[in-house]
Each structure stands twice: as C-alpha cells, then as structure tokens.
Coordinates of C-alpha atoms in Angstrom, one line a residue:
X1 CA 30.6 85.0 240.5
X2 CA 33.0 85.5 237.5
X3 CA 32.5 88.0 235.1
X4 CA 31.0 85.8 231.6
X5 CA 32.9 85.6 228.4
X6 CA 30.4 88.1 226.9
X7 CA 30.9 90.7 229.8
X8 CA 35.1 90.4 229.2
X9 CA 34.7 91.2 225.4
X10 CA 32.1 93.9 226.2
X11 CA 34.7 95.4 228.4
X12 CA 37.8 94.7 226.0
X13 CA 35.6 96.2 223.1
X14 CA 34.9 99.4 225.6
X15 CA 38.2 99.8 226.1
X16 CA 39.3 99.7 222.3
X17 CA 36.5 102.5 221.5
X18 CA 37.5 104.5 224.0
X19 CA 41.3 104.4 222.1
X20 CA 41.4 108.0 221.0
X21 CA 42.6 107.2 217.5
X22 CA 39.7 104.3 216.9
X23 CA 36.8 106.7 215.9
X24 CA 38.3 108.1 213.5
X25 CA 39.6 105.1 212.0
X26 CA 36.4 103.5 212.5
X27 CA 34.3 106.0 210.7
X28 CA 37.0 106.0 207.7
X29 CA 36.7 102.4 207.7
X30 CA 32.9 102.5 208.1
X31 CA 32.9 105.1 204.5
X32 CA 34.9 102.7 202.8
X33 CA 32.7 99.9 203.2
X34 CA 28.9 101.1 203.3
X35 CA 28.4 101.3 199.7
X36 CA 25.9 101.8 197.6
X37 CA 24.5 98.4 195.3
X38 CA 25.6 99.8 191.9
X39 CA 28.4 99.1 190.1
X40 CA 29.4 102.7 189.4
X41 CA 28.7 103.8 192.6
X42 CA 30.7 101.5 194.4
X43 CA 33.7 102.0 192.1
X44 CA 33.5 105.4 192.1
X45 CA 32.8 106.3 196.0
X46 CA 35.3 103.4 197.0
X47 CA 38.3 105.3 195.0
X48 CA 37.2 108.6 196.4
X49 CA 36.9 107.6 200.2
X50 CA 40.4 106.4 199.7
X51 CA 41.8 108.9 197.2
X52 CA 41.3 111.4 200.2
X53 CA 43.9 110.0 202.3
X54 CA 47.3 110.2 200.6
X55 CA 49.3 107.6 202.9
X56 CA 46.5 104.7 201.9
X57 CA 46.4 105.7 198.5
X58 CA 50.1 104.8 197.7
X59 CA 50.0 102.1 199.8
X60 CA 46.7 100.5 198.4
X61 CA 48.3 101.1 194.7
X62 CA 51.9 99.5 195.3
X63 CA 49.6 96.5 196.8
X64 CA 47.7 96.9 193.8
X65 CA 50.9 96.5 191.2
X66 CA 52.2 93.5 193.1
X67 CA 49.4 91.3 193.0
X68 CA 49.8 88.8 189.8
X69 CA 46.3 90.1 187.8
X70 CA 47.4 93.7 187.8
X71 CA 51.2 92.9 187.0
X72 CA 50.1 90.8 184.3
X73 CA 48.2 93.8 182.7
X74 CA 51.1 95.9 182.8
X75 CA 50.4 97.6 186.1
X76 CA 47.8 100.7 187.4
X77 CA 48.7 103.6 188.3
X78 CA 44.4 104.7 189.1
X79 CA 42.7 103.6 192.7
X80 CA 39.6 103.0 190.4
X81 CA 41.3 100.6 187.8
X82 CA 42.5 98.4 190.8
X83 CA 39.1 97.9 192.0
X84 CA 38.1 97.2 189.2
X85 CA 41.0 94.2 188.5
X86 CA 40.8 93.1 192.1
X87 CA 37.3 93.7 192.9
X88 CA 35.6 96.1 195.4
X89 CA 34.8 93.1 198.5
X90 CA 39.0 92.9 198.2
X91 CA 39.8 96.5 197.7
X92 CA 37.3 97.1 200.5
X93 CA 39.3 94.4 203.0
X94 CA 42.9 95.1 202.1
X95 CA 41.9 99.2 202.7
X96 CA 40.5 97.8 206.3
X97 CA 44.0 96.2 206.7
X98 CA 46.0 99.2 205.8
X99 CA 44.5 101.7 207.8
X100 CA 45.4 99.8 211.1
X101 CA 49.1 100.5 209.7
X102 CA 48.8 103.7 207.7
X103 CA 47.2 105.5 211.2
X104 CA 50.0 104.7 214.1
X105 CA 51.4 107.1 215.8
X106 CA 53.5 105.6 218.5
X107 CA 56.6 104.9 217.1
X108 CA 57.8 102.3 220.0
X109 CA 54.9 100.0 218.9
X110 CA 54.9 100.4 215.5
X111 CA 56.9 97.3 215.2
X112 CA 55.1 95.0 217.1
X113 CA 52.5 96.2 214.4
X114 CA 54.4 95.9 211.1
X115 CA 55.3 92.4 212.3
X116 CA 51.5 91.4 213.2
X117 CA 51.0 92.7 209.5
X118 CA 53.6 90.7 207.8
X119 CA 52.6 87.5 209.5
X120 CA 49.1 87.8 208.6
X121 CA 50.4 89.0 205.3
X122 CA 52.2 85.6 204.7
X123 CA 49.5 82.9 205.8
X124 CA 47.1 84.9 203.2
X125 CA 49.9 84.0 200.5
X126 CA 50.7 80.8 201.8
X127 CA 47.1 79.8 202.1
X128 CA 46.2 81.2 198.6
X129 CA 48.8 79.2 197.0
X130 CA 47.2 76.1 198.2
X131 CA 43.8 77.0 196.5
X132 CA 43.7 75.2 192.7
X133 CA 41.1 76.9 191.3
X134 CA 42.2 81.2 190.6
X135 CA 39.3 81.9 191.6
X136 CA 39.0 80.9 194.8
X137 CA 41.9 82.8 195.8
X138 CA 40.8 86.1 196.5
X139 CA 38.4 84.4 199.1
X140 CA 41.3 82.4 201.0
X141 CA 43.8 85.0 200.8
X142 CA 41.4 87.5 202.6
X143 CA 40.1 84.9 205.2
X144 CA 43.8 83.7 206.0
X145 CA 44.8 87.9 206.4
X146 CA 41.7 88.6 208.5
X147 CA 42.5 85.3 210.9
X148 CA 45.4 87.6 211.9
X149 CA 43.1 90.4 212.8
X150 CA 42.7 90.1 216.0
X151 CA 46.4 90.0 216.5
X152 CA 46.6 93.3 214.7
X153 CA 44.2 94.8 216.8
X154 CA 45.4 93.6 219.9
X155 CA 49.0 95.1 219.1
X156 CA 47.4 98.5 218.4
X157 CA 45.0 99.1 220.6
X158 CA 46.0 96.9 223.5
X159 CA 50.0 97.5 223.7
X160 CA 50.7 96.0 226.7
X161 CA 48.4 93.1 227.0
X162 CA 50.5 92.4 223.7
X163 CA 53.9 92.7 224.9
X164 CA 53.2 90.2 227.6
X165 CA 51.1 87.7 225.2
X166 CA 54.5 87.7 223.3
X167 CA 56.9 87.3 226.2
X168 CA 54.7 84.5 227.7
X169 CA 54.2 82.9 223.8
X170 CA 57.9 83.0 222.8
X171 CA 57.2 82.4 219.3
X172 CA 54.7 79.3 219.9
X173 CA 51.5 79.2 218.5
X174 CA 49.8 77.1 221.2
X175 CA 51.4 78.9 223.8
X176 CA 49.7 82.3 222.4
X177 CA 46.2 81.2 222.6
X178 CA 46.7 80.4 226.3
X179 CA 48.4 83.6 227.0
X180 CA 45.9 86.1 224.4
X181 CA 42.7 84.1 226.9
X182 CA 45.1 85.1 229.6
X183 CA 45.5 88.5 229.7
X184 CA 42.8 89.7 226.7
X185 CA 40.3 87.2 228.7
X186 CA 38.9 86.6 225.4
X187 CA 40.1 84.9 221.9
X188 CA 41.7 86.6 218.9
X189 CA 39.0 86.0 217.3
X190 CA 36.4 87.0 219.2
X191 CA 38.1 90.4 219.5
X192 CA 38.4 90.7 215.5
X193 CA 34.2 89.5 214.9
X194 CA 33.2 91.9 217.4
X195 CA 35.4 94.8 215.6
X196 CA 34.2 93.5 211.9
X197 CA 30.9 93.4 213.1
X198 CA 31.4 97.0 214.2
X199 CA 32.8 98.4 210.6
X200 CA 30.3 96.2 208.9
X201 CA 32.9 94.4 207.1
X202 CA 31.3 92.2 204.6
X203 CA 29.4 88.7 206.2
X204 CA 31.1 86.4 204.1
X205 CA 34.7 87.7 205.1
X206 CA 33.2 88.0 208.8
X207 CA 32.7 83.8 208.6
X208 CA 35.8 82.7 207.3
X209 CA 38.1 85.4 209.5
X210 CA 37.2 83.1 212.4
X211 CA 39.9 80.4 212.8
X212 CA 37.8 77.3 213.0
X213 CA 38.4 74.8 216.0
X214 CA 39.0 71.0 216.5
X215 CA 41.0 68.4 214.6
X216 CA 41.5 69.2 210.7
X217 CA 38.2 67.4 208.9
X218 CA 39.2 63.8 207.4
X219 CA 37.4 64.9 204.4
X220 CA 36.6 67.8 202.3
X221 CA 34.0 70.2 203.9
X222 CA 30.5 70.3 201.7
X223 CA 30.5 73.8 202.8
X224 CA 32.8 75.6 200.7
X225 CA 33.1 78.4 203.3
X226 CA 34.1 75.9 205.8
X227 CA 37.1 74.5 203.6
X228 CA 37.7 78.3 202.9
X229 CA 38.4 78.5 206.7
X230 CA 40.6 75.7 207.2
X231 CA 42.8 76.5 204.1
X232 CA 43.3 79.7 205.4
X233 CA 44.0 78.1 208.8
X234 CA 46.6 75.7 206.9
X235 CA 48.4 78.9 205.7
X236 CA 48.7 80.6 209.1
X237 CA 50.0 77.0 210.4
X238 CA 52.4 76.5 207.4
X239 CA 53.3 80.1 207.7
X240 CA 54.1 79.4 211.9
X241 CA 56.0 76.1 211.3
X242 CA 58.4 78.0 208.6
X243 CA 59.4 81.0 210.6
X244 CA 59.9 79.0 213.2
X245 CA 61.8 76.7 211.4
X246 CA 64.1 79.5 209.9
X247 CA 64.9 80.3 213.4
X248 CA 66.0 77.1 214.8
X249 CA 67.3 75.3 211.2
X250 CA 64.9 72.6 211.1
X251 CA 61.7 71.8 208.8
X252 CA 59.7 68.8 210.7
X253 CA 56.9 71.4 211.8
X254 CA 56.4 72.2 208.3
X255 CA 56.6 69.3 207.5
X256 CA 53.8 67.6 210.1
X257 CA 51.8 70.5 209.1
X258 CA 51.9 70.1 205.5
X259 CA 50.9 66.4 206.2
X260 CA 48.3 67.6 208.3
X261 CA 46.5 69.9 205.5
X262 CA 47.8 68.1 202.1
X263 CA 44.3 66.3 201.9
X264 CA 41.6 68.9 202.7
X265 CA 43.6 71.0 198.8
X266 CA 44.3 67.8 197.0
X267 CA 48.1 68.3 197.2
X268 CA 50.9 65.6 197.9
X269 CA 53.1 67.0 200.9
X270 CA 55.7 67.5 198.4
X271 CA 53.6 70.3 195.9
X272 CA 53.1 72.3 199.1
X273 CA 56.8 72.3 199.7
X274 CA 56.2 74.0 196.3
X275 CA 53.4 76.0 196.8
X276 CA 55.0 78.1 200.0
X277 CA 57.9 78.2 198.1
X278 CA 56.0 80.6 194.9
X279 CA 53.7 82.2 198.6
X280 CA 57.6 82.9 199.6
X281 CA 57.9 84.7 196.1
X282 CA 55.0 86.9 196.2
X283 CA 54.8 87.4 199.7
X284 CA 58.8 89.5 199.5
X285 CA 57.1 91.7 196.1
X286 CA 54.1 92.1 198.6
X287 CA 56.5 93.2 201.5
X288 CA 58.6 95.6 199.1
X289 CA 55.5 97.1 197.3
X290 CA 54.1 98.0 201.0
X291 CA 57.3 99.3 202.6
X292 CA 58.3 96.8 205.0
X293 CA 60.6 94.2 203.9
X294 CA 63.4 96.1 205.9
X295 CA 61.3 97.0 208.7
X296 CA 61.4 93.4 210.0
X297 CA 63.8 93.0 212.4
X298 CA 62.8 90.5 214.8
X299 CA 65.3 87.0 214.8
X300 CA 62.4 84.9 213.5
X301 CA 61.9 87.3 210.6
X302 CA 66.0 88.1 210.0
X303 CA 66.6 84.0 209.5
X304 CA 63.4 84.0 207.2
X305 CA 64.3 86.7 205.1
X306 CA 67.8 85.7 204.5
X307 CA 68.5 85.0 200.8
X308 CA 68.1 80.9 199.7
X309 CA 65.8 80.6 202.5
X310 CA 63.6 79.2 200.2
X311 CA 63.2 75.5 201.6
X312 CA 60.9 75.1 204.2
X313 CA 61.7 71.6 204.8
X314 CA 65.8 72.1 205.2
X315 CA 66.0 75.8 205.9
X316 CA 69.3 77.7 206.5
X317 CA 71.1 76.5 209.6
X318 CA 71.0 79.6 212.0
X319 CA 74.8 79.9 211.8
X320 CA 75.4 83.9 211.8
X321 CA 72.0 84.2 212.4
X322 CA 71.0 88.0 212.7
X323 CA 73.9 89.8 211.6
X324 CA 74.0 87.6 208.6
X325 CA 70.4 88.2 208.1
X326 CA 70.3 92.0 208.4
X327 CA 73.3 92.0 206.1
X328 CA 71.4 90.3 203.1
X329 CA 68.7 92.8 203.9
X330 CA 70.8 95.7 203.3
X331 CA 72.2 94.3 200.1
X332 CA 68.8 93.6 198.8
X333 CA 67.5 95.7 195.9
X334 CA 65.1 98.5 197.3
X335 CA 63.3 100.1 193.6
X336 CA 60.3 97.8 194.1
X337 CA 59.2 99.1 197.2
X338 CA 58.7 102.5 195.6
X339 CA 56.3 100.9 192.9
X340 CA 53.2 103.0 192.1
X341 CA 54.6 105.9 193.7
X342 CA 55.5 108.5 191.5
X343 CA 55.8 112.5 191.9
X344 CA 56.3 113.2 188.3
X345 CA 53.3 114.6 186.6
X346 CA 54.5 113.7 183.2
X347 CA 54.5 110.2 184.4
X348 CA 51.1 109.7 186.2
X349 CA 49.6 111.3 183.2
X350 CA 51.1 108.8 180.9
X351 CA 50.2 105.8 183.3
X352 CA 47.0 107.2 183.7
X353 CA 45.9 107.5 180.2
X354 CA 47.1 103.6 179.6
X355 CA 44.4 103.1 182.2
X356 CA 41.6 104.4 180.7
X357 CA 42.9 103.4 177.3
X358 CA 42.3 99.7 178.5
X359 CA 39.5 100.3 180.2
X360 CA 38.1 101.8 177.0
X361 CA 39.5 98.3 174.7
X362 CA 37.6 96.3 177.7
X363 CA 34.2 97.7 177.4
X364 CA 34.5 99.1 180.9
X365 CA 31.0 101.3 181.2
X366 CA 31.1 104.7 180.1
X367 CA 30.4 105.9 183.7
X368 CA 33.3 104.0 185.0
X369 CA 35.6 105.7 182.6
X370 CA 34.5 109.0 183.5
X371 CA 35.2 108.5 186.9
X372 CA 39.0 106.9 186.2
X373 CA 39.5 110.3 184.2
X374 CA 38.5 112.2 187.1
X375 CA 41.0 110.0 188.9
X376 CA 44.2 110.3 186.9
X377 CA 43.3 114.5 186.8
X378 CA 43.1 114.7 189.8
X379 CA 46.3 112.5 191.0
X380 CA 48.4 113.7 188.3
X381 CA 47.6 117.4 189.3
X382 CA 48.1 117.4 192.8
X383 CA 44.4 118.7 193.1
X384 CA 41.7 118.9 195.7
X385 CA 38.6 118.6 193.9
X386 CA 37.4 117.6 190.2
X387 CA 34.0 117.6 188.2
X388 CA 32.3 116.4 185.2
X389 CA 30.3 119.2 184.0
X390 CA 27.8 118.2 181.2
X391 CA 25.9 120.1 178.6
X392 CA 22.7 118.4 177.3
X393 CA 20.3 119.1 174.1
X394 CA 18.1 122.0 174.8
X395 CA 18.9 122.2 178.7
X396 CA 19.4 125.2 179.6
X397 CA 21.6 124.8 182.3
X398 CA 25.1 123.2 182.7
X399 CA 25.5 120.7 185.6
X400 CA 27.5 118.4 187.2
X401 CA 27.3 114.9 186.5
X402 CA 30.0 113.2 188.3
X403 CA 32.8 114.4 190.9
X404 CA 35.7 113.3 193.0
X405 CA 37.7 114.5 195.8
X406 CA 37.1 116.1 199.3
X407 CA 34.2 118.7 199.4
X408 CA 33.5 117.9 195.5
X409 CA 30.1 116.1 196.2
X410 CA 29.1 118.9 198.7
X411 CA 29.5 121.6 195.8
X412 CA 27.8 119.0 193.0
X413 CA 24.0 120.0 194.1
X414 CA 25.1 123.6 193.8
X415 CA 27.3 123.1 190.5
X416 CA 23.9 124.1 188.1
X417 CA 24.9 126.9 185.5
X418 CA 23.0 129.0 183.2
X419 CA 23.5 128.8 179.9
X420 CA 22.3 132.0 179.0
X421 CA 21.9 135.6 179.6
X422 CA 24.8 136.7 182.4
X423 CA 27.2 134.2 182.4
X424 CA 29.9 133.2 184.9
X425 CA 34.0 132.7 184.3
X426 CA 33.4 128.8 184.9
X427 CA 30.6 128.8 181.8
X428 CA 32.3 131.2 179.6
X429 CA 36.0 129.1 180.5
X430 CA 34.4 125.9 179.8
X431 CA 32.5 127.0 176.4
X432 CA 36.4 128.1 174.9
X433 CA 37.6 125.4 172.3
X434 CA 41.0 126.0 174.0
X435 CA 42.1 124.9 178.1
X436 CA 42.1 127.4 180.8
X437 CA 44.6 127.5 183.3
X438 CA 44.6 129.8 186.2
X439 CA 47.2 130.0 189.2
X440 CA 44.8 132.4 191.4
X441 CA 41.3 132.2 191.6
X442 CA 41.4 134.9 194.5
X443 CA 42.8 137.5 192.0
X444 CA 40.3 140.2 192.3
X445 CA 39.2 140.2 188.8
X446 CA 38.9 136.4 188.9
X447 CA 36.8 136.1 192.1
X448 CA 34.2 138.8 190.8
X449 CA 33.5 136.5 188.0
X450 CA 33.1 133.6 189.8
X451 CA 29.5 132.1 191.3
X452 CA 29.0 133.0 194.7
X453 CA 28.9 129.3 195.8
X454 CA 32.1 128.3 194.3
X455 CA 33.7 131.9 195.5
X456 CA 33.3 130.7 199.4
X457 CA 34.8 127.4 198.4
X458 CA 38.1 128.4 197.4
X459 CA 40.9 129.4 199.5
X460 CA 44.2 131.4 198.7
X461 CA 46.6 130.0 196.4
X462 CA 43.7 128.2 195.2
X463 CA 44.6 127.0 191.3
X464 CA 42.1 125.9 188.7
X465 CA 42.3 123.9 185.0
X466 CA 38.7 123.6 183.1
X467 CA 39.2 121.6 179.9
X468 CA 36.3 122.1 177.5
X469 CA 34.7 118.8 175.6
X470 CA 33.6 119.5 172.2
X471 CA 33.0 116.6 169.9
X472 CA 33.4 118.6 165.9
X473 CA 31.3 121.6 166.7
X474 CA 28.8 119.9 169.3
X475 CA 29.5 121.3 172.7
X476 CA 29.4 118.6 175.8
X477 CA 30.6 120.0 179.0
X478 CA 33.9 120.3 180.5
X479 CA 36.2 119.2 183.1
X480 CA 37.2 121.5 186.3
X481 CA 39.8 120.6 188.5
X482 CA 40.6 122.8 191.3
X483 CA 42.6 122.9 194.5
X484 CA 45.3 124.9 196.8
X485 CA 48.9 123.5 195.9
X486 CA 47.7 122.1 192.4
X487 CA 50.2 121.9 190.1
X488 CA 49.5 123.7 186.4
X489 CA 52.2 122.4 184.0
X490 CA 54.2 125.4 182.1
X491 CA 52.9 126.3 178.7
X492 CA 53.5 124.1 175.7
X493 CA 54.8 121.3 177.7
X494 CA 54.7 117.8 177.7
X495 CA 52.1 117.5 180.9
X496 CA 49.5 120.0 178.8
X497 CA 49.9 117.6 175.7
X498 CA 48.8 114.4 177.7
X499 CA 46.3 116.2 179.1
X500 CA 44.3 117.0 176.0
X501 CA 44.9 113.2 175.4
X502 CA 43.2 112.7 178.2
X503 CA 40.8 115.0 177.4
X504 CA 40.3 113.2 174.1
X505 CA 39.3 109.9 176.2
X506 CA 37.2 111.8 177.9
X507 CA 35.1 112.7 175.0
X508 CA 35.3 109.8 173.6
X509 CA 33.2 108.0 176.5
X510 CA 30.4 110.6 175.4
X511 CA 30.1 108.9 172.2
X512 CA 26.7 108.1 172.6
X513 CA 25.8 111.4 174.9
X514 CA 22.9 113.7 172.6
X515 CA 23.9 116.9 170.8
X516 CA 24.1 119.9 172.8
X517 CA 24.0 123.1 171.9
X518 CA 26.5 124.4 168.9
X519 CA 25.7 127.7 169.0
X520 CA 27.4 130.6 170.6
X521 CA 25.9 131.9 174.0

C-alpha cells in the first residue's frame, strides 16, 4: 500500500525541519509574528525583532520607500513609521518573504531563489493592480506573493527536487504542477500551508495563499476571500502568460488569460492590458529598491526586462534576445536600488526627525512616538541598545519605560535608579541640562561609577550618549543609547545639533507626562 498524501508532506515537512538553516529562520520568523494585541506593542516589538537583523532591515525599508503610500509621503527612513503606513499584518508577511532571501548561503542556488522571488513578486503587483478599491490591495498583493510560497520554499530547502521540477516544467505552468506532484509528491501549496501553519502566519493570509482549483467562477464570489484568491490567482496567470510571451514574441496567452479573469474585477480585456502595464512600473521600483533587477538573468526574465517591453499583448520580438537584454540592463540607472540605505549619520538623523515630525502632525500616540525616537537614535548611531528612562512626581526612583535593541528588554526590569542618597554616573549623567558623550565605558574611572548590572553588560569599546529631557526646569528622564562600534559625532557638529532636535521631539511627546522633580539631588 502507497504511502497517503498526508504521510508524503509529513515526510517533505521532516525533511525541511531538519534543513540546518530552518530553525533559525523559523524562530526569527515565529518573533516577528507572535505579537502582542496592542497597538504599541505590536509596533514597537515588530521594529525591534527586525531592527536586530541589519540585512532585513535595509531590505524591509527600500521595500518600504517603493511602495506608492510611503513614496507619496515623502519616504521613511524608520522600520516603525513603515508599519505604521503599511500596516503590521503586511510588515509581518513581507519580513516572512525576505527572510527566505536575506538568509541563503549557497551561492549556486541563490538564483533559482531570487528568480522564485521576483515571479511571486510580480503576480502580487499584477494582481493588485486589478483590485479597484485601494483598499483591498494590500490583501491581494499579499495573497498573490504567498501563492508563490511554496515555490520559494521548494527552491531553498529542496534544491534538487527544484532543479528537476524546472527542467521537466520548461517554463509551463501546467507542466510544473505535474512535475512539483512528481518529485515533491505533494502540491506547492500544501508545502507552503503546512510551513505557514508552522510560523503562525496570520489565518486570513493562510486562506488566500492557497491557489484555488477548478474553472474561474462565472460570477463574482459572495465570499470576498474567495474573489481575493482568484484575483491573486489572475495575477500569477497574467504574470506566466507575459514572461512567456516576452520569450517567444507573442501575447495571445495574455491575452486568453486576460479574457479569462476580466469579469471576476469588472475590467474590459483592454484596462488590464493597462493595469499590468502600471504592475510592470511598480514591480521594476520594487526589483531596484530590493537589489535584484540585475540579478535576473534567466532568458525569460532578460526578454521581459528589456526596455519598451511594456506591451503584453505585442511584446518585443525576441530578435537579439539575451545579449540585447543584458545590454539594456547594464545601461539601466542603478541609484534606486540603494534607496533607504544610507551610512551617513547626518542623513538618517535628518530623515529620521521628518519621521517623527509627521508622526507628531498625524496624532500618532505618544507611545508610538517614543518608540520611532528610540528608532532613529539608535539607527542613526550605529548602536546596540537604547532606553527611555522616565522620571515621575514624587517617585523616587528613575526607571525605564520603553527600550529597543538586542539585550535592551533583558536590562529594562533591572534599569530602576535611585534618586537619592549615592547616586550612579547614569543618574547624575542624565540629571545634566547638557548631553553626555562617552567613547569608553570600561575606562576605569567610568566603570566604578557605573551600576553593577549595567557594568556586566557592557563590553570593550563599548560607547555611550544619555541625552537628558527637561521641559523649563521640570526634570523627565533621559535617553541612553549604548553599544560597541557606536558612532559619537565630533563636538559642535552638525550630527550633535539634530540630535538635540530630536531630543526636542522627544520631550515634546511628554507634553502631558506630570511634573517631576525640579530640585537638585
């Protein structure tokens, strides 16, 4: 007796867990999405689960400043202000997505992998394009990326099962699903629930990541999740018919498909030649702003990204076909790709502070703010760790409120200072109405001074910058930011000037925080 359909994925699943690379990646993913119900929390412990790994970070953020909401608003340069534009189920997906190609390590399939991405990548915009309604978007784009999940997963955790799925598909979609059941002995699909099911990636995303089966409905499903599934399915088929189109120099499989779909989104077949042709558009600022619009070398993709090829229904003939192609890519402008990723401190202060400035002229809570300070301190500084130390009427201790960074929320519980009697170089430092700046804190006469719980914290070359908040002559707390490597801008220069900007901002979210205590200690 045959082994049952539920005994193959149980096997396949196995054999992906036992991937040396997949624990890690699933606890990482697993951080990211179990979140708590609040608002602040989920903001807040989102950015800091990713903040804490540097590749994803820059990635997630050039995503970030090519989407249409956040290039409309003047860009972000914060991991918390793009959750808060795109929302934390999207944040939460597209991190999920970036991880499988932030964390590869085998260079030989790393391409098979970026190219798994990028088609995935252009169903989502095709499909989303199809939506009318904005807001309906975000849901189709993410169903249509996570239809290609199991592809992705296949490519990175079962390498040669995919190199032979691709030699016996040879770029046809029907031919695939015969040859994934063939060798994976179970669906794409099945593959990616069991995986999301795993990570606990959000339900809703769960139902619509599974391509739905059968002819396309002949009317409009009553279940909107349903007609989120087969738009999504429409851009993975619309995306299919056009690279393979590109390739051969003909349009009738877009054009059946577009036929196929046109009712279920209201369109005529002629405004979704329009509608992949703005998915086309955002899909290449998409590809720059994540680093791999050059990476694409397959045919298929060199005929696709050739410039003009921008009709679906009479693309390019294939005439020249990849040395033409990779010679338009290397003529094509490269600055976009390196949006959101800037070195200079300057810089990321300045972007920073327009962050919080908006999120200020939106109403954004006060919470929320504090935590996008934390953010752009401790981006902008190159630092490890950062806390928001407050100062309440009559307590008699100093404590930390909020935090960011790694090993920050292990400290917090011990980060209680008294405000009297002997007092510590991290009380005294934040009390000054002036910023402290020191490049050592394992100078001898620096680590005396220091509580004995933040003294076994710190390692050489460790740096620290406490900013004190004082609103008139009422004291409120301060901001430390520590961490080996930190940068502390020179004296008098333009960094320390933002920074008591920021500063500014940051007392200005305490504007309804009580008096503390104005005299001296």
């Amino acid at each position: 007796m045959g082994a049952t359909p539920g005994d193959k994925l149980a096997a396949l699943l196995a054999r992906v867990e036992a991937d040396a690379d997949f624990p890690a990646l699933a606890a990482q993913v697993r951080r990211v999405q179990l979140l708590t119900d609040s608002e602040h929390e989920n903001v807040h412990q989102l950015a800091d689960q990713i903040l804490q790994d540097v590749g994803l970070t820059q990635k997630l953020l050039r995503w970030a400043n090519a989407a249409p909401l956040v290039a409309h608003r003047g860009g972000v340069a914060t991991v918390s202000r793009a959750i808060a534009l795109l929302g934390t189920t999207a944040v939460q997906a597209i991190a999920a997505s970036l991880m499988l190609l932030e964390h590869w390590s085998d260079a030989a399939q790393a391409a098979r992998l970026r190219t798994a991405f990028a088609h995935a990548l252009l169903a989502a915009h095709m499909a989303a394009e199809l939506a009318t309604a904005p807001a309906e978007r975000e849901r189709i784009f993410l169903a249509a990326l996570f239809q290609g999940f199991g592809r992705m997963l296949t490519v990175r955790f079962c390498p040669r099962e995919a190199e032979r799925i691709e030699a016996d598909a040879g770029g046809d979609p029907a031919r695939e699903q015969a040859a994934v059941l063939r060798h994976l002995g179970v669906s794409y699909d099945q593959l990616a629930l069991a995986v999301a099911r795993l990570w606990g990636l959000p339900v809703e995303l769960q139902r619509t990541m599974e391509r739905p089966a059968g002819p396309v409905p002949a009317r409009v499903p009553v279940d909107r999740l349903e007609w989120v599934r087969w738009v999504a399915a429409a851009g993975t088929d619309l995306a299919d018919a056009w690279l393979q189109g590109a390739l051969t120099g003909h349009g009738e499989g877009f054009e059946r498909a577009a036929r196929r779909y046109a009712h279920l989104v209201e369109r005529s077949p002629e405004a979704m030649v329009e509608a992949a042709r703005a998915a086309r558009k955002r899909f290449l600022t998409m590809l720059q702003a994540v680093g791999l619009k050059e990476m694409l070398t397959t045919p298929q993709w060199r005929a696709w990204l050739v410039d003009g090829q921008d009709d679906p229904l009479h693309p390019l003939p294939p005439q020249g076909g990849a040395d033409h192609a990779a010679a338009a890519l290397e003529s094509a402008d490269e600055p976009a790709q390196h949006a959101g990723q800037v070195d200079d401190v300057a810089t990321l202060l300045a972007q920073g502070l327009l962050d919080v400035t908006a999120a200020q002229l939106e109403e954004v809570s006060p919470r929320v703010r504090q935590g996008l300070v934390l953010e752009v301190l401790l981006r902008a500084l190159r630092a490890q760790r950062a806390w928001w130390v407050s100062v309440r009427e009559s307590s008699s201790v100093a404590e930390a409120m909020d935090w960011l960074g790694s090993g920050a929320a292990m400290l917090a519980p011990q980060y209680r200072l008294p405000l009297h009697g002997n007092q510590d170089l991290l009380t005294m430092l934040g009390h000054l109405q002036r910023d402290s700046w020191l490049d050592d804190l394992m100078a001898p006469k620096v680590q005396t001074r220091l509580p004995a719980w933040y003294r076994v914290a710190c390692t050489p070359a460790t740096a620290m910058v406490v900013l004190p908040l004082w609103r008139g002559n009422r004291w409120l707390g301060w901001l430390h930011v520590d961490g080996a490597g930190m940068v502390v801008p020179a004296a008098g220069g333009l960094e320390r000037l933002l920074l008591r900007t920021l500063r500014n901002l940051a007392v200005a979210t305490l504007s309804d925080a009580p008096a503390a205590p104005t005299a001296g200690l």
